[in-house]
mmCIF file of C-alpha atoms and ligand atoms in Angstrom:
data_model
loop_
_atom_site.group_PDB
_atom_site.id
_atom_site.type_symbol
_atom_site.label_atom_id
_atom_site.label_comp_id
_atom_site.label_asym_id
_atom_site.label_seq_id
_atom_site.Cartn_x
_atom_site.Cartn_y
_atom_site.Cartn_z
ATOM 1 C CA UNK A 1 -156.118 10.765 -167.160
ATOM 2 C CA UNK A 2 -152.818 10.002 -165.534
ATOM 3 C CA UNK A 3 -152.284 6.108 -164.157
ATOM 4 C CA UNK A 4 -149.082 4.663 -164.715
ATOM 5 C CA UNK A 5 -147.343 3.001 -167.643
ATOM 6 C CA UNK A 6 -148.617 -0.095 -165.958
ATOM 7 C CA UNK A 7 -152.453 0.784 -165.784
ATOM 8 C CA UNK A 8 -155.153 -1.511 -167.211
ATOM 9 C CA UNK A 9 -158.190 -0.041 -168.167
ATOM 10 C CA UNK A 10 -161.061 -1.667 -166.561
ATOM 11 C CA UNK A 11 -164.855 -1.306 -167.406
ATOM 12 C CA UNK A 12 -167.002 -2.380 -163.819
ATOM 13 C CA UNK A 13 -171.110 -2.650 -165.144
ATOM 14 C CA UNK A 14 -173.452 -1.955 -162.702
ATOM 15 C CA UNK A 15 -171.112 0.306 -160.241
ATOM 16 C CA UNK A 16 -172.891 2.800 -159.353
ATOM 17 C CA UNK A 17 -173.850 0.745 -155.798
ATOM 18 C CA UNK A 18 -173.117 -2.608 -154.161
ATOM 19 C CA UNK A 19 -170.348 -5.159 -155.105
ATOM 20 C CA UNK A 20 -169.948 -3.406 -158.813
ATOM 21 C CA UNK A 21 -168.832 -0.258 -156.564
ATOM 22 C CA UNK A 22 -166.579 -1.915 -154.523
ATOM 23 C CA UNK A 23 -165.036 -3.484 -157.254
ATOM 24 C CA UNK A 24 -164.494 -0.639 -159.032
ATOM 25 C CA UNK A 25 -162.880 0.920 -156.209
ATOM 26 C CA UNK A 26 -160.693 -1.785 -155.207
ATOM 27 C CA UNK A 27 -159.277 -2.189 -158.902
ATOM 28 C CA UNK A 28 -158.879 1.861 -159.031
ATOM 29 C CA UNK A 29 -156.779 1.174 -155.992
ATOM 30 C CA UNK A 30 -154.712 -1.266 -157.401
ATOM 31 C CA UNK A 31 -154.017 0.768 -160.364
ATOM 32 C CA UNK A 32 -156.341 0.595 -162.707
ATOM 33 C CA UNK A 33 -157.942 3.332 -164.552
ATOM 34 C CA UNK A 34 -161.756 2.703 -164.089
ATOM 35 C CA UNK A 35 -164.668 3.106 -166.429
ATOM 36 C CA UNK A 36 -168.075 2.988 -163.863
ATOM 37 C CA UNK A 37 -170.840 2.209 -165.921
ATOM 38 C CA UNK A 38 -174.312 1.957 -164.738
ATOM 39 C CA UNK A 39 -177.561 2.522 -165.862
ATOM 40 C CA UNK A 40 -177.761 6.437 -165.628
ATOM 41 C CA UNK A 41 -174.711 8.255 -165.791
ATOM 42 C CA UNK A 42 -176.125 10.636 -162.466
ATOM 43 C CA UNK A 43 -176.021 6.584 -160.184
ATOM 44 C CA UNK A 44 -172.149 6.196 -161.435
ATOM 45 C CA UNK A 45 -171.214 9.806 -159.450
ATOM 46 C CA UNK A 46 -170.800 8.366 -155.664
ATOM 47 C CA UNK A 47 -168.242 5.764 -157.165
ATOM 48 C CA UNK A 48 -166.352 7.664 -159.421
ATOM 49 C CA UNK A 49 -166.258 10.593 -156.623
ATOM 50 C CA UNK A 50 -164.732 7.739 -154.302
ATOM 51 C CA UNK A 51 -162.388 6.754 -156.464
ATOM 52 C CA UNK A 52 -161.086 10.114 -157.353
ATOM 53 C CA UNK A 53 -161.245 11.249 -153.406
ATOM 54 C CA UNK A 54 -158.714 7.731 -152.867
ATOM 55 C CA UNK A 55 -156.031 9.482 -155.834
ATOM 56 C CA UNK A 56 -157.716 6.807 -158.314
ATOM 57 C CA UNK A 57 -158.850 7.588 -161.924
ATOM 58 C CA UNK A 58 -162.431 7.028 -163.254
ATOM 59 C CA UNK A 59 -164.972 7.883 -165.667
ATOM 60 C CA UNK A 60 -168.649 7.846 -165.331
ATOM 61 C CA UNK A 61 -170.807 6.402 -168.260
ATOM 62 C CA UNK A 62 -174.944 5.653 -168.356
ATOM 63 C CA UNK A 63 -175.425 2.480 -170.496
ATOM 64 C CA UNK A 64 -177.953 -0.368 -170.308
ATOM 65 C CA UNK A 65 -175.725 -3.482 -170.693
ATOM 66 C CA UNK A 66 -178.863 -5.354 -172.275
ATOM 67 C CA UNK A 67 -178.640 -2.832 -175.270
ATOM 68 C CA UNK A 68 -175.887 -3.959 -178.081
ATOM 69 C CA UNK A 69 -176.123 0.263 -179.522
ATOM 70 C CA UNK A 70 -175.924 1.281 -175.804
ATOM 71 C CA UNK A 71 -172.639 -1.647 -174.666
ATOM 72 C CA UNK A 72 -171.121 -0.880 -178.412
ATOM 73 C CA UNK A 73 -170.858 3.086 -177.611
ATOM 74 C CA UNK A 74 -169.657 2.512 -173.834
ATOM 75 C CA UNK A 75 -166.663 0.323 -175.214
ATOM 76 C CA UNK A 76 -165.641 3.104 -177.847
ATOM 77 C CA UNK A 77 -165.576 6.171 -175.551
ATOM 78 C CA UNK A 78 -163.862 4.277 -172.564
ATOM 79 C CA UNK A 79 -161.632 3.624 -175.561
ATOM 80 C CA UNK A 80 -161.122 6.814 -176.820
ATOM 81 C CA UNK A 81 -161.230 8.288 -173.036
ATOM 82 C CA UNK A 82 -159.418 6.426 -171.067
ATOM 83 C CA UNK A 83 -157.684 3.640 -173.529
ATOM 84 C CA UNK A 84 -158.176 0.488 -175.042
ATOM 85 C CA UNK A 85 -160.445 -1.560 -171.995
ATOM 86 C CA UNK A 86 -158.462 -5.029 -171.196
ATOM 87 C CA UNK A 87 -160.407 -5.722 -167.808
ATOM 88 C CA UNK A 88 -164.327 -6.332 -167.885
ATOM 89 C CA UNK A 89 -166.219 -7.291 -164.822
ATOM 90 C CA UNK A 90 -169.436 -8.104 -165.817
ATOM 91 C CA UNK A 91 -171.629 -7.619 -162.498
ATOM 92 C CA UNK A 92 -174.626 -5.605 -163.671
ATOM 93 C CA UNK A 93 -178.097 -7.542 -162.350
ATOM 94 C CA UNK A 94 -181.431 -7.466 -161.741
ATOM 95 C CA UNK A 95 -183.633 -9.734 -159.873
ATOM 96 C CA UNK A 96 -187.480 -10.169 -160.679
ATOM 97 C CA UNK A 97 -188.015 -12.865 -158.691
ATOM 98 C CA UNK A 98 -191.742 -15.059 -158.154
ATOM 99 C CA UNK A 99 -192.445 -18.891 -158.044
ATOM 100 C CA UNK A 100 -192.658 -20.550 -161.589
ATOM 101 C CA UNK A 101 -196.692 -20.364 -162.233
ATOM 102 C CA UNK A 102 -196.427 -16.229 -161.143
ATOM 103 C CA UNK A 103 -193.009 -15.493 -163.541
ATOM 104 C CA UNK A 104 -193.923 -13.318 -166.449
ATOM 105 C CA UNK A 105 -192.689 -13.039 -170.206
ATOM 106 C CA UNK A 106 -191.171 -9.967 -168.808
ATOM 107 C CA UNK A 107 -190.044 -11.620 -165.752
ATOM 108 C CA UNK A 108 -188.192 -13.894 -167.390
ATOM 109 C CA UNK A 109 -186.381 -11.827 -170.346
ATOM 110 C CA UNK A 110 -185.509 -8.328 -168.386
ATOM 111 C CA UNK A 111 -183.503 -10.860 -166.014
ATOM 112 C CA UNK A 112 -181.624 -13.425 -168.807
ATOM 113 C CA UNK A 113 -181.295 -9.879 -170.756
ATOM 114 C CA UNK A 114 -179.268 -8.187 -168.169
ATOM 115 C CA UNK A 115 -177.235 -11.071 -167.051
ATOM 116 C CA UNK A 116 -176.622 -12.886 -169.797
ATOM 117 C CA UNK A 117 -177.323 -10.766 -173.144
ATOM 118 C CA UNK A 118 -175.444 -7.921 -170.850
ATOM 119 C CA UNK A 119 -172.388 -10.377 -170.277
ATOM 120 C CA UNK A 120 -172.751 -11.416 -173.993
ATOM 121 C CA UNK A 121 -172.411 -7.940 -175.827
ATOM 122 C CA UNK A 122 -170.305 -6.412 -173.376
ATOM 123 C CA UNK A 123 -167.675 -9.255 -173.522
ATOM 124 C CA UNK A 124 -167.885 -9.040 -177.479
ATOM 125 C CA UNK A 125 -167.136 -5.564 -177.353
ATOM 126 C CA UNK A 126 -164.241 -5.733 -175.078
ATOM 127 C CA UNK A 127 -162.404 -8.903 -176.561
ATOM 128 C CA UNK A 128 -161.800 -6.973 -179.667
ATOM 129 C CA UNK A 129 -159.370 -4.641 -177.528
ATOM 130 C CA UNK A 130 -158.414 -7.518 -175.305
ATOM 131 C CA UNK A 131 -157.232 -9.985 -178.225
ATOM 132 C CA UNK A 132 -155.505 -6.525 -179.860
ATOM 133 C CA UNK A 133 -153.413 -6.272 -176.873
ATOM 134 C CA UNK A 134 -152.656 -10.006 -176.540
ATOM 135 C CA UNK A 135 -154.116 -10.007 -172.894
ATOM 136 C CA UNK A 136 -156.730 -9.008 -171.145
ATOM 137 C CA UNK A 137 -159.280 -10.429 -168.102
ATOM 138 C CA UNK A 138 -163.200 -10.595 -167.533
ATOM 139 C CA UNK A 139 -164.690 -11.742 -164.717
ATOM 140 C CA UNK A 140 -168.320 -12.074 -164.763
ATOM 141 C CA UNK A 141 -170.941 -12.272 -161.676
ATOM 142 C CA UNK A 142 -172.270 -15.492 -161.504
ATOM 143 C CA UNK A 143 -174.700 -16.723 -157.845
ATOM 144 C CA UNK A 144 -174.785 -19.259 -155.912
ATOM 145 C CA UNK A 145 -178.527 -19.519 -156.864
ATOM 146 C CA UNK A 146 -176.925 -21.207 -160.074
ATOM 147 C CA UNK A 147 -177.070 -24.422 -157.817
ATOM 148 C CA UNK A 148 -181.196 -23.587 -157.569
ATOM 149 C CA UNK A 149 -183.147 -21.212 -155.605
ATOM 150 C CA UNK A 150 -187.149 -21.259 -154.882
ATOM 151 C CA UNK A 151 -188.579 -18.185 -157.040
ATOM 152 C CA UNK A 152 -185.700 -17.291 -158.699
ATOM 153 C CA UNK A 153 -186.025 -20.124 -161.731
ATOM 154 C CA UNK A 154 -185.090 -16.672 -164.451
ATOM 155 C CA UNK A 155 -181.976 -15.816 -162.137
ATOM 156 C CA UNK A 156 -180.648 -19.573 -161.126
ATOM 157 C CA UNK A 157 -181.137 -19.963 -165.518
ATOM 158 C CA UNK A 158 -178.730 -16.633 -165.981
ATOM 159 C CA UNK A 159 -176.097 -17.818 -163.053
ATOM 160 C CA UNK A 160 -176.018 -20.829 -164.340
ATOM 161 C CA UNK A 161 -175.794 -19.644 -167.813
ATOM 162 C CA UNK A 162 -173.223 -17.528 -166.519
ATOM 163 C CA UNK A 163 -171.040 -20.419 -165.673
ATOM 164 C CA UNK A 164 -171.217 -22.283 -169.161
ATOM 165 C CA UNK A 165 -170.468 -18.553 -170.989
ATOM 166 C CA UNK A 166 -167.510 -18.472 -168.576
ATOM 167 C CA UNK A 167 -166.056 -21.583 -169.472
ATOM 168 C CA UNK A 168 -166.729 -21.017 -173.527
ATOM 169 C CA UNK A 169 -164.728 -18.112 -173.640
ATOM 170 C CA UNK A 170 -161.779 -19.103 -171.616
ATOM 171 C CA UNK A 171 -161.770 -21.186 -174.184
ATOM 172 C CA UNK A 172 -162.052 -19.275 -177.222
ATOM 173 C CA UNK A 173 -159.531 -16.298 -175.773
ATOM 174 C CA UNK A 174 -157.206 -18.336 -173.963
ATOM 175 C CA UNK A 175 -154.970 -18.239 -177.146
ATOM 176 C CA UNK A 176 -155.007 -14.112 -176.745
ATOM 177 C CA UNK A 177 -153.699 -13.612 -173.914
ATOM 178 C CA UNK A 178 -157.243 -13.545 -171.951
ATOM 179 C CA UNK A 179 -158.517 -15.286 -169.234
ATOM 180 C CA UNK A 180 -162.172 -15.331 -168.114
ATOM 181 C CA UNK A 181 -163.818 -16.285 -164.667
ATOM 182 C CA UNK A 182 -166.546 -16.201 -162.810
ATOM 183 C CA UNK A 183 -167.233 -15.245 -159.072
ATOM 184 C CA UNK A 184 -170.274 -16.751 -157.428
ATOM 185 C CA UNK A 185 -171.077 -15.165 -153.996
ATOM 186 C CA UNK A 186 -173.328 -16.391 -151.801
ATOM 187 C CA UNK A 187 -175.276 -13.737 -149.638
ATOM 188 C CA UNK A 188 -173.420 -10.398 -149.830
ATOM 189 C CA UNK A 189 -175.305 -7.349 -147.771
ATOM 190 C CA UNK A 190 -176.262 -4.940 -151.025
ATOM 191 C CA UNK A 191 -179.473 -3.471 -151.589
ATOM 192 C CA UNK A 192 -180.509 -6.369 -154.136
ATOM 193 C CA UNK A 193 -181.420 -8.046 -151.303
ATOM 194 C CA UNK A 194 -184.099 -6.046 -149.882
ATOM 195 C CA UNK A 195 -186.989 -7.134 -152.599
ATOM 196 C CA UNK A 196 -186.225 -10.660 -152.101
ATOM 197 C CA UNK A 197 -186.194 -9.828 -148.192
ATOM 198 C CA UNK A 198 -190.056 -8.002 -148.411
ATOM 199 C CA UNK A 199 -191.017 -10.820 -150.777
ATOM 200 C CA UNK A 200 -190.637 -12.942 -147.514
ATOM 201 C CA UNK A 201 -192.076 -10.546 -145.145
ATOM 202 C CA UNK A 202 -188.580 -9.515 -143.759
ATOM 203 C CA UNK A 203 -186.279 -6.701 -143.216
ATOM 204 C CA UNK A 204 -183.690 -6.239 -144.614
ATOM 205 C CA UNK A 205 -181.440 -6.639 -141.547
ATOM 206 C CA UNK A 206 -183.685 -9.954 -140.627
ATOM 207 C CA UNK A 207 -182.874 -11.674 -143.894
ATOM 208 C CA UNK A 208 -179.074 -11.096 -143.297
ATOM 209 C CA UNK A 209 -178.993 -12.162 -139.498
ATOM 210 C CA UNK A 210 -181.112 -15.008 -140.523
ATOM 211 C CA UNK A 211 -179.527 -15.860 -143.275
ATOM 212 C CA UNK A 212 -175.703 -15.702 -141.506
ATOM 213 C CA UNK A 213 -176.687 -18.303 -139.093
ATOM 214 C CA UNK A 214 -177.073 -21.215 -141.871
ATOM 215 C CA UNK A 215 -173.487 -19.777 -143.315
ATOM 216 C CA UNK A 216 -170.283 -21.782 -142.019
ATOM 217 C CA UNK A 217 -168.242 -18.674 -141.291
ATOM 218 C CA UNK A 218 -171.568 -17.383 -139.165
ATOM 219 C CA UNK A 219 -171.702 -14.506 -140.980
ATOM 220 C CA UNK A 220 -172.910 -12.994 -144.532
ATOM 221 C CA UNK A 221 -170.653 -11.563 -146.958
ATOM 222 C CA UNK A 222 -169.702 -7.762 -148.014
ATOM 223 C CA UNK A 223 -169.187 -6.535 -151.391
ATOM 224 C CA UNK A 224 -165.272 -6.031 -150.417
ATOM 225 C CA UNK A 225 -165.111 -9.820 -150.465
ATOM 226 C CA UNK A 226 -165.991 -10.394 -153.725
ATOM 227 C CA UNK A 227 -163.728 -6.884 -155.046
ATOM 228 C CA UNK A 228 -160.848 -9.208 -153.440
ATOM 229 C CA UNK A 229 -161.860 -12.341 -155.537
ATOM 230 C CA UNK A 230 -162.514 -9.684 -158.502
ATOM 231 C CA UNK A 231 -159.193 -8.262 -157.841
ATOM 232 C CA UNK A 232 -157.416 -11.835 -157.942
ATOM 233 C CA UNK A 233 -158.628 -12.534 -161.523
ATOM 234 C CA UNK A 234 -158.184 -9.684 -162.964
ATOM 235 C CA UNK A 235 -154.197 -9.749 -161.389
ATOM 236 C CA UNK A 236 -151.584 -10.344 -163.687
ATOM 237 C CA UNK A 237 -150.100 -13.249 -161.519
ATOM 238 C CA UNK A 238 -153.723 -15.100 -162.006
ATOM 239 C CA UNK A 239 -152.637 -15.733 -165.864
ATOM 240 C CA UNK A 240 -152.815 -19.464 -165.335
ATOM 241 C CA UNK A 241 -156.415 -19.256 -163.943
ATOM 242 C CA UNK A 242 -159.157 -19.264 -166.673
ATOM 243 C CA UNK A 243 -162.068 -20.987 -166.631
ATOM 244 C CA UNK A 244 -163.124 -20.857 -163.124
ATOM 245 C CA UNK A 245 -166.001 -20.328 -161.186
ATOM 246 C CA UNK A 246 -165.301 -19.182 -157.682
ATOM 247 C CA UNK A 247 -167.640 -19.627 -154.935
ATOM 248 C CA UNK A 248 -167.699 -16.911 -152.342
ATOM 249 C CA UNK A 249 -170.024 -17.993 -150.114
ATOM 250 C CA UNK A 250 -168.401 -18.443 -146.389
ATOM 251 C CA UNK A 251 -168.809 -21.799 -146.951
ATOM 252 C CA UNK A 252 -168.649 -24.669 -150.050
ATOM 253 C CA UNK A 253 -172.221 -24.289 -150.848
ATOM 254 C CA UNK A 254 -174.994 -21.504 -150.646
HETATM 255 P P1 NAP B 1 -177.277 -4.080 -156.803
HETATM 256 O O1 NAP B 1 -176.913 -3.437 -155.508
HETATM 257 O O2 NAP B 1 -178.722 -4.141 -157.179
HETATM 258 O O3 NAP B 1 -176.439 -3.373 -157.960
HETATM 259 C C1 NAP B 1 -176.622 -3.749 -159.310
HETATM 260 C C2 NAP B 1 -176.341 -2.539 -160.161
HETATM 261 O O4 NAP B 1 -176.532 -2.919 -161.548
HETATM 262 C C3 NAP B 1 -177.338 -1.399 -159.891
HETATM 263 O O5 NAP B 1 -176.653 -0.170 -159.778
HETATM 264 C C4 NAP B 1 -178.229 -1.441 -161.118
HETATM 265 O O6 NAP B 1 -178.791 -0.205 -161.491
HETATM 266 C C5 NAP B 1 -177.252 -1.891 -162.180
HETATM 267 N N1 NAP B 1 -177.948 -2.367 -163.362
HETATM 268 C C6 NAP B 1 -179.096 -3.081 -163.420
HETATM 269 N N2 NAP B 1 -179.452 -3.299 -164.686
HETATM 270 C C7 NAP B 1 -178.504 -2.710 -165.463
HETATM 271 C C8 NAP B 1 -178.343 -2.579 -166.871
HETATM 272 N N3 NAP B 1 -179.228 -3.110 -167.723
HETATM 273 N N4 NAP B 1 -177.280 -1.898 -167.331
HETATM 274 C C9 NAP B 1 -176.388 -1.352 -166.480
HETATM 275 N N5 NAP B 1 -176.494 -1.440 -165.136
HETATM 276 C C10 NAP B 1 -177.551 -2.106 -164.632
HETATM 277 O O7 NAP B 1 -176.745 -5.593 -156.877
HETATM 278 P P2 NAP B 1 -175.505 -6.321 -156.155
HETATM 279 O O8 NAP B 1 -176.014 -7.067 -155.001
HETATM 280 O O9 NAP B 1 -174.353 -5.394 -156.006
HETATM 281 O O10 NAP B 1 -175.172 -7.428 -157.267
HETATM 282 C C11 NAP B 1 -174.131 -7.279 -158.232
HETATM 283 C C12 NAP B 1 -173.988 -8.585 -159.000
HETATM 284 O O11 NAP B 1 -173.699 -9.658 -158.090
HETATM 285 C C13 NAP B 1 -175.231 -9.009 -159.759
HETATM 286 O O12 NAP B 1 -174.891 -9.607 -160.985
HETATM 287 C C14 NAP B 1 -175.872 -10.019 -158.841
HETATM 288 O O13 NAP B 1 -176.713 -10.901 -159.522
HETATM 289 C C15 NAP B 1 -174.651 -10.686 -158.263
HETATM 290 N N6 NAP B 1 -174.896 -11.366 -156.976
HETATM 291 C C16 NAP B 1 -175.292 -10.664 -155.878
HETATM 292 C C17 NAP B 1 -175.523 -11.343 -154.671
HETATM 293 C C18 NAP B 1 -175.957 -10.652 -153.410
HETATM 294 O O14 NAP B 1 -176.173 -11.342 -152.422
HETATM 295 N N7 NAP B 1 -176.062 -9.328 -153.361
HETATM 296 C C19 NAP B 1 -175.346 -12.735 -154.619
HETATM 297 C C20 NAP B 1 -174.937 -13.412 -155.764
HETATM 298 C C21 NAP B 1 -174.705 -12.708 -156.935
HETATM 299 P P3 NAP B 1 -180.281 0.188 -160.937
HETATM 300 O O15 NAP B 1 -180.081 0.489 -159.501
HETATM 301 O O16 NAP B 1 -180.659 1.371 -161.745
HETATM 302 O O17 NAP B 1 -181.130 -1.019 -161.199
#
């Protein structure tokens, strides 16, 4: 892999499409070399083709962020293939959303295991190259559905947990070097969206032009917004930033 003598390695989870891809591209742009990790290693090919078509540098890895074996062997052979990861963006998700009395045992764990187990083992794996290296960034995905959302009680729980995970270790790696943030977007056009869009009887496009009229800025948001918030945090010039949860939203609430 080339980069230059500047290059942070960077781990994106949950790449392979939507606002994980474009942050993966975005910090391949800015210099980073790029580990795309999604949940088969065949969904991470679009990005990392992007990447490499733009003169970036990225690996593809399948890994279900959820399993500690599966996060635990990503970390090591982004290690050993690319260098020791300083950047994590946390971003894989799910959504299984239904009102309270229709959530399921399953419901509930597959989502708070993604989001917040995922955010949990991944970070642990990564801090022990981040605190090595005396710096090092992760930004993690939370929602603005952390504030409450109707049939999403699993979700709002892991955004919100999100937040209080984000705070803890800005806390506990601060002294290292590391600073940890979180980005909560309101609606941003991905294809998450469309279940919670059929759930309510509407297309895709319906939800969004429905949706951008109760948004200040009159319009929803793209996954290139958030890469730009992503990118901020995970800049070298945002070392006095840690903590933080970032609403990107088009407006102060969702
Ligand atoms: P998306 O288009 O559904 O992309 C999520 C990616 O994560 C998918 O490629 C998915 O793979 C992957 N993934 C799911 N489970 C995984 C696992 N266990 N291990 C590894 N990868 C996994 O979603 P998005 O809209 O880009 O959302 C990205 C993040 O932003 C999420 O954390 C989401 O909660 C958050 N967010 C999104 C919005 C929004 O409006 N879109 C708003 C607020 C917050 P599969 O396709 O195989 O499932």
């Amino acid at each position: 892999m080339s980069g230059t003598p500047e290059s942070k390695v960077a781990i994106v989870t949950g790449a392979g499409r939507g606002i994980g891809a474009a942050i993966a591209q975005r910090l391949a742009a800015d210099g980073h070399l790029v580990a795309v990790l999604d949940l088969r290693t065949e969904d991470t090919e679009a990005t990392v083709d992007a990447i490499r078509e733009a003169g970036g540098d990225a690996i593809g890895l399948g890994a279900d962020v959820a399993n500690t074996a599966d996060a635990n062997e990503a970390v090591s052979r982004v290690a050993l293939e690319l260098g020791p990861p300083t950047v994590l963006v946390n971003n894989a998700g799910i959504l299984r959303d239904n009102l309270l009395f229709k959530l399921t045992d399953d419901d509930w764990d597959s989502v708070i295991d993604v989001h917040l187990r995922g955010a949990f083992v991944m970070s642990r794996a990564v801090q022990t190259h981040q605190v090595a290296a005396r710096w090092g960034r992760i930004v993690n995905l939370s929602s603005t559905s952390a504030l409450g959302n109707r049939g999403q009680a699993n979700y709002a729980a892991a955004k919100a947990g999100i937040q209080g995970f984000t705070k803890t270790l800005a806390i506990e790696l601060g002294p290292f070097g590391v600073t940890v943030n979180a980005i909560a977007p309101g609606f941003i056009a991905t294809e998450m969206l469309r279940g919670t869009a059929e759930r309510l009887g509407l297309t895709l496009d319906t939800f969004l032009a429905e949706a951008a009229t109760t948004i200040p800025v009159r319009r929803t948001g793209t996954p290139d917004d958030i890469a730009a918030a992503a990118a901020f945090f995970a800049s070298d010039e945002a070392s006095f930033v840690s903590g933080q949860v970032l609403y990107v939203a088009g407006g102060p609430k969702a």
